[in-house]
Coordinates of C-alpha atoms and ligand atoms in Angstrom, one line a residue:
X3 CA -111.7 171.2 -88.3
X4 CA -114.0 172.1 -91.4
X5 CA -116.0 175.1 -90.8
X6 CA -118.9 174.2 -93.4
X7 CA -121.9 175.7 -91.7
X8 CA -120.6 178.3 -92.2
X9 CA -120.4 180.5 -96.1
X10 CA -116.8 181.0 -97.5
X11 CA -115.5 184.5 -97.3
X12 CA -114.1 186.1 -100.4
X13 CA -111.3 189.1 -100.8
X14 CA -112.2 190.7 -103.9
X15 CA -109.8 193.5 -105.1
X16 CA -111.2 196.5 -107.2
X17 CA -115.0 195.2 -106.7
X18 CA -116.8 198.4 -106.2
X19 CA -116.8 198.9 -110.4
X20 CA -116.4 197.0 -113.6
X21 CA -115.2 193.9 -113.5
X22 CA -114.8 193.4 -109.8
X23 CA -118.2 194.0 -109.2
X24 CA -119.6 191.3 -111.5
X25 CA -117.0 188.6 -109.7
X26 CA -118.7 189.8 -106.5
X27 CA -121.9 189.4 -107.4
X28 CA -121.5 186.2 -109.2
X29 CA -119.5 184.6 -106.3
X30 CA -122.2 185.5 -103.7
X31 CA -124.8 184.0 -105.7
X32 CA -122.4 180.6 -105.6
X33 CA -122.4 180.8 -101.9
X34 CA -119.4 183.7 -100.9
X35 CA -119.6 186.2 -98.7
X36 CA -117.9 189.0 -100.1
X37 CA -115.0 191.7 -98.7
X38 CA -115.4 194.5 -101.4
X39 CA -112.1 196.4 -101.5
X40 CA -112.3 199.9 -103.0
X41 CA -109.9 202.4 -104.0
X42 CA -111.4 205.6 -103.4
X43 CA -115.5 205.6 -104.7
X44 CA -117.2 205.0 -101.5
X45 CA -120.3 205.3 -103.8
X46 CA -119.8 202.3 -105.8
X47 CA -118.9 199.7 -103.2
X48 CA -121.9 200.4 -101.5
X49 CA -124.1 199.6 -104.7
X50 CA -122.2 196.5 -105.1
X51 CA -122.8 195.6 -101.4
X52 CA -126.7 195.9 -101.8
X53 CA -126.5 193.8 -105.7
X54 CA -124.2 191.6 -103.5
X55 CA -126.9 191.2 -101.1
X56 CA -129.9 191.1 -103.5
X57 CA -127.5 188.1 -104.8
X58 CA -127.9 186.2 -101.4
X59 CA -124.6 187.1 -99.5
X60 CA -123.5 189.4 -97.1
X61 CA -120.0 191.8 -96.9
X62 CA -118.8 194.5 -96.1
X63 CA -116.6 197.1 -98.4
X64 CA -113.1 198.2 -97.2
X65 CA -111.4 201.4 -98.9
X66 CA -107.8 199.9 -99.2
X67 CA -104.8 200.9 -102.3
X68 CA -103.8 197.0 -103.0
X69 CA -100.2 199.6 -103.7
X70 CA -99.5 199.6 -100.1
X71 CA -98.3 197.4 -97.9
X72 CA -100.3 198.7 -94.5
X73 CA -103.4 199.0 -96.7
X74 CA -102.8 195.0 -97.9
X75 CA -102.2 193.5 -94.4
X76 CA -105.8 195.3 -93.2
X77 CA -107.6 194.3 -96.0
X78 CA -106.6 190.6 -95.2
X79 CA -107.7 191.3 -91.8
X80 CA -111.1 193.2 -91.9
X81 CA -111.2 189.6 -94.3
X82 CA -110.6 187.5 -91.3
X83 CA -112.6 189.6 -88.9
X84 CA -115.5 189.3 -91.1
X85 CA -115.4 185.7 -91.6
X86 CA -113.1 184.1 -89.6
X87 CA -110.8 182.9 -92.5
X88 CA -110.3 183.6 -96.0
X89 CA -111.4 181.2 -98.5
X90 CA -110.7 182.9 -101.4
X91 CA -108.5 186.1 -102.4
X92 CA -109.1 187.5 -105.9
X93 CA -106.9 189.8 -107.4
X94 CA -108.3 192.2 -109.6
X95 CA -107.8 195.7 -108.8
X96 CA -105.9 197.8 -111.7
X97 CA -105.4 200.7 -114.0
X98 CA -104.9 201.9 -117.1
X99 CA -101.9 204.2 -117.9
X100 CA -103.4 207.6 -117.4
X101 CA -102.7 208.5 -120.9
X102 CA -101.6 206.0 -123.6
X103 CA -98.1 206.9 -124.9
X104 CA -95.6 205.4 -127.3
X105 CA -93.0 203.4 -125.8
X106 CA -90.4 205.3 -126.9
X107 CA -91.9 208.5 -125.0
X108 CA -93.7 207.4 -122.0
X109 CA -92.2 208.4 -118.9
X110 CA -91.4 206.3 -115.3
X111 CA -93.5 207.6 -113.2
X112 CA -96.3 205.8 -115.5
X113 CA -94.5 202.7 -115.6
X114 CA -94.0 202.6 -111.6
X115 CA -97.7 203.8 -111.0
X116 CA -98.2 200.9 -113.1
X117 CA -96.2 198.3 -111.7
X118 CA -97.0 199.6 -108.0
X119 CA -100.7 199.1 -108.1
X120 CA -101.2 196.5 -111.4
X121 CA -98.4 193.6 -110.1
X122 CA -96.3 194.8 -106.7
X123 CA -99.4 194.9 -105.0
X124 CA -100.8 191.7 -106.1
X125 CA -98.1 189.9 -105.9
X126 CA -97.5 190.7 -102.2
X127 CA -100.8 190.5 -101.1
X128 CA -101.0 187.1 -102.5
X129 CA -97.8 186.1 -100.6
X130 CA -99.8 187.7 -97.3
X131 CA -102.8 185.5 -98.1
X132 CA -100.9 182.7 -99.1
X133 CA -99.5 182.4 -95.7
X134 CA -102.7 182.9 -94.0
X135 CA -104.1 180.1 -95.6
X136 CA -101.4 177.9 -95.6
X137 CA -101.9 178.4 -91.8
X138 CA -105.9 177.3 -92.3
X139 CA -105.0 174.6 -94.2
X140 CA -102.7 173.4 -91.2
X141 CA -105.4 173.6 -88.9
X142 CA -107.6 171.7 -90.8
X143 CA -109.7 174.8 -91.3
X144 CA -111.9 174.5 -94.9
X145 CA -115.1 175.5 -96.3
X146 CA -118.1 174.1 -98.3
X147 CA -115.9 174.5 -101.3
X148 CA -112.8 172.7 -99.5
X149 CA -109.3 174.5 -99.7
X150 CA -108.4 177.9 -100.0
X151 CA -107.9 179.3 -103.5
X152 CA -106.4 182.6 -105.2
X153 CA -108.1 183.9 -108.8
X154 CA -105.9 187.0 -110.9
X155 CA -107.5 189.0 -113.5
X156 CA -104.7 189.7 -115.8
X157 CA -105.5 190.4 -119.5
X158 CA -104.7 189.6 -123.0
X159 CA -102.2 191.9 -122.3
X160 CA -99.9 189.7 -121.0
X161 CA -99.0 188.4 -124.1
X162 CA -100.5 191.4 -127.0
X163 CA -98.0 193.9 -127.9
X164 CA -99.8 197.2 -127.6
X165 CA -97.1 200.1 -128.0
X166 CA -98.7 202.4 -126.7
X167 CA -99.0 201.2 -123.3
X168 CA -96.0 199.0 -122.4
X169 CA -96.4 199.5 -119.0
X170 CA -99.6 198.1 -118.7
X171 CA -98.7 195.1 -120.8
X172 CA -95.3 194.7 -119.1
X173 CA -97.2 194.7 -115.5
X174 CA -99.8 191.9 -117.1
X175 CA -97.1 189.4 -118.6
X176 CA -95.7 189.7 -114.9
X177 CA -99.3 188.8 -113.1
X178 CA -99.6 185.9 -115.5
X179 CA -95.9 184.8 -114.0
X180 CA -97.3 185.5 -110.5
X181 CA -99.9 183.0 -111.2
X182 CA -97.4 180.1 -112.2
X183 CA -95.1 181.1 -109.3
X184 CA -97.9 180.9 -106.8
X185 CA -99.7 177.5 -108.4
X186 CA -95.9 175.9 -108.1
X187 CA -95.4 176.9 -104.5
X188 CA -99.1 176.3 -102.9
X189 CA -99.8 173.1 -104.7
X190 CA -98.6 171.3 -101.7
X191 CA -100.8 172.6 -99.8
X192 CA -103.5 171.9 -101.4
X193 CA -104.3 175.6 -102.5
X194 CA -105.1 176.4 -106.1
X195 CA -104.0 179.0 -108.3
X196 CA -105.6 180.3 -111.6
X197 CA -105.2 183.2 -113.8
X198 CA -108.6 184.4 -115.8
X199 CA -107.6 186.6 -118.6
X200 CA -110.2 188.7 -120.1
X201 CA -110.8 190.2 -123.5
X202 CA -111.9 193.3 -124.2
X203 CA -114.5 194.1 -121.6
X204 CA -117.2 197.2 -120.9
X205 CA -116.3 198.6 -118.1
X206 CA -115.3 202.3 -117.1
X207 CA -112.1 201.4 -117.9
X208 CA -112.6 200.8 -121.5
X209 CA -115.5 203.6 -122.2
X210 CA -112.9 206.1 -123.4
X211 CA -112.0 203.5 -126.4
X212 CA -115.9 202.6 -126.8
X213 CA -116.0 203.5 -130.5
X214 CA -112.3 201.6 -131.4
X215 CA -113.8 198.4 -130.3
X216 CA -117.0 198.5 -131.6
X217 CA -115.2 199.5 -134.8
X218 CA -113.2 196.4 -134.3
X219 CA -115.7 193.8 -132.9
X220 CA -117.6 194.6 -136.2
X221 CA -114.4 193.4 -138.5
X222 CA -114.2 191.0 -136.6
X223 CA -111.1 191.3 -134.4
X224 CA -112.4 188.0 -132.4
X225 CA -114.4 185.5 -132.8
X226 CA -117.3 186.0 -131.2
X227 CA -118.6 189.1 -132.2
X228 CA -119.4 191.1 -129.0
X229 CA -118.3 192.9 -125.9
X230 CA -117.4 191.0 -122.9
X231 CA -119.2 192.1 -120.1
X232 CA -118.6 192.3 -116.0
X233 CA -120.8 189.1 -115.7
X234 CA -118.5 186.8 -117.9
X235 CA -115.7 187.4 -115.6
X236 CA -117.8 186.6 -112.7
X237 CA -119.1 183.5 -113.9
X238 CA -115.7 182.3 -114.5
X239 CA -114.1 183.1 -111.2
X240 CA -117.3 181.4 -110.1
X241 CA -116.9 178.2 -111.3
X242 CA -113.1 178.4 -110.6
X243 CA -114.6 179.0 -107.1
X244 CA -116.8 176.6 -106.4
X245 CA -113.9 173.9 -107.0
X246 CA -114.9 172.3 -110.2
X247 CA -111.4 172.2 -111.6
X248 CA -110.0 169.6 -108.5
X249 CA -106.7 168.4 -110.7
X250 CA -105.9 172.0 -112.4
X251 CA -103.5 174.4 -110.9
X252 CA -101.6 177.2 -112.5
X253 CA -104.2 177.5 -115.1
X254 CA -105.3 180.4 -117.8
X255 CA -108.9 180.9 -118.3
X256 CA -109.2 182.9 -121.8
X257 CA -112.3 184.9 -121.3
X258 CA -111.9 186.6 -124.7
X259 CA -114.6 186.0 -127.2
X260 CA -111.9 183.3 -128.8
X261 CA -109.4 186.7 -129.1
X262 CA -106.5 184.2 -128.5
X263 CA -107.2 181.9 -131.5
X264 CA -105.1 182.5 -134.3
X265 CA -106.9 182.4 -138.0
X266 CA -106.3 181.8 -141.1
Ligands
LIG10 P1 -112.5 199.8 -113.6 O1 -113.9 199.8 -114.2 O2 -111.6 201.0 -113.8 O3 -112.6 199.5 -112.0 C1 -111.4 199.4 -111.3 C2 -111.7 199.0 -109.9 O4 -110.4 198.8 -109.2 C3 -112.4 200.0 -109.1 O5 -113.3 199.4 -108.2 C4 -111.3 200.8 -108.4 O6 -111.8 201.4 -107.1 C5 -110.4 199.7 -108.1 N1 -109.0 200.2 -107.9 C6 -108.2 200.9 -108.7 N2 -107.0 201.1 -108.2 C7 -107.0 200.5 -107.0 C8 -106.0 200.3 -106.0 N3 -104.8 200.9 -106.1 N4 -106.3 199.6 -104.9 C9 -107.6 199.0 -104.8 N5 -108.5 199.1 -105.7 C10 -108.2 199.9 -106.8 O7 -111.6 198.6 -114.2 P2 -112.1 197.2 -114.8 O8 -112.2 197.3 -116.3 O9 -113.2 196.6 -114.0 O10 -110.8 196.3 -114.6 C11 -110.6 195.4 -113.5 C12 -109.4 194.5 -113.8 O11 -109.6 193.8 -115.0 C13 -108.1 195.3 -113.9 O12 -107.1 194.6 -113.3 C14 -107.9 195.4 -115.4 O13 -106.6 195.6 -115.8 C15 -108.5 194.1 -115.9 N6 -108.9 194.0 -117.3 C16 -109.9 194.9 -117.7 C17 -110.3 194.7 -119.1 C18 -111.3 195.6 -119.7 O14 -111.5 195.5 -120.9 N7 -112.1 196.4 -118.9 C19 -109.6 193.8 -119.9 C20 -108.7 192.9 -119.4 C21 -108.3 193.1 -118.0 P3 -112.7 202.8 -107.1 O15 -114.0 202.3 -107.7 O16 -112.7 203.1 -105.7 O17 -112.0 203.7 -108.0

């Protein structure tokens, strides 16, 4: 049974901020309704529901740590009470270490704060939505944009060396995995997987390093010679989204500013 009179529904991870909130927006102007998950500022979920809704969509936001397990199987639920299925889950929640230390210092609790929330709790709430809409899928249930698909913000990280926080590369390089894993064991089914890796991006995350990167977008660090911004992400997952990639699966999107070249 297609359900195309209807719009898609989208889990967004992390939206009420940064980079999650420019996905949002960007995915209900292509159509999405949006599920904003939030970790704890109430505040910023509820600006991206109104720019959501100035964008043409409607959602709801849902306080939820993608770190634990009851917190994962409600968010994939106040999903499917919101829109009956779930068309598309994308994983972007995450964190920085909360201070950067040399590998040779930094401590475990770090690392599993790190690991917890940055790739344990992606990779089982993939595996939760994964079943949900493999279960779609075997009820013929689709949407405007056909089968069910799953986008993860992982970051240049996941293959740059930065020694002073190994966790947070360490927990990228293991999303980027997740990605290939899932691709492998959905294509069957006829449910895509992709992996969007960003640059350096402005975002709250970043702010506290503003004055590094502008020092090294202005030598030149990539090639084109600027900050990413929220919106760039968004209009990647977007087009990911909207299924214009029908015989792609597993696939990295560099959203980098050309970071991942190498030049001579
Ligand atoms: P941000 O500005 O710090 O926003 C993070 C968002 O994630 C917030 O909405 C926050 O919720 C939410 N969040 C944090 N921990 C969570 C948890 N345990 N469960 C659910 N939600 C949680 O970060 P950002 O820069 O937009 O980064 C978003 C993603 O892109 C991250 O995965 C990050 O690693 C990745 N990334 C960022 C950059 C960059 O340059 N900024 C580059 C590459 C990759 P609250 O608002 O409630 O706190």
């Amino acid at each position: 049974m297609s359900n195309e009179s209807k719009r898609p529904v989208a889990l967004v991870t992390g939206a009420g901020r940064g980079i999650g909130r420019g996905i949002a927006i960007e995915l209900a102007r292509a159509g999405y309704d949006i599920v904003i998950n939030y970790a704890g500022n109430a505040a910023a979920a509820d600006e991206c529901l109104a720019l959501v809704r100035e964008a043409g969509g409607e959602g709801r936001t849902v306080r939820g740590d993608v770190a634990v397990a009851a917190d994962r199987e409600r968010l994939l639920a106040e999903t499917i009470a919101m829109g009956g299925q779930i068309d598309l889950l994308v994983n972007n929640a995450g964190v920085a270490p909360k201070v950067r230390a040399d590998i040779l210092e930094a401590g475990e609790e770090s690392f599993d704060y790190l690991i917890d929330v940055n790739l344990k709790g992606p990779y089982f709430l993939t595996q939760l939505a994964a079943r949900q809409m493999i279960n779609q899928v075997g009820s013929g249930l689709s949407s405007i944009f056909g089968a069910p698909r799953i986008v993860t913000i992982t970051s240049i990280s996941a293959y740059t060396a930065s020694t002073n926080r190994g966790d947070y590369c360490v927990a990228k390089a293991g999303l980027a995995m997740m990605t290939r894993l899932f691709a492998a064991r959905l294509a069957e089914h006829g449910i895509f997987v992709f992996e969007v890796r960003p640059g350096v991006i402005a975002t709250d995350m970043t702010a506290g390093v503003q004055e590094k990167y502008d020092r090294l977008i202005a030598e030149g660090a990539w090639p084109i010679r600027r900050w990413g911004h929220p919106e760039d992400i968004g209009r990647a997952v977007a087009a990911i989204s909207r299924g214009d990639l029908p015989f792609a699966t597993g696939e990295v999107i560099n959203i980098d500013g050309g970071f991942h070249l190498r030049t001579l």
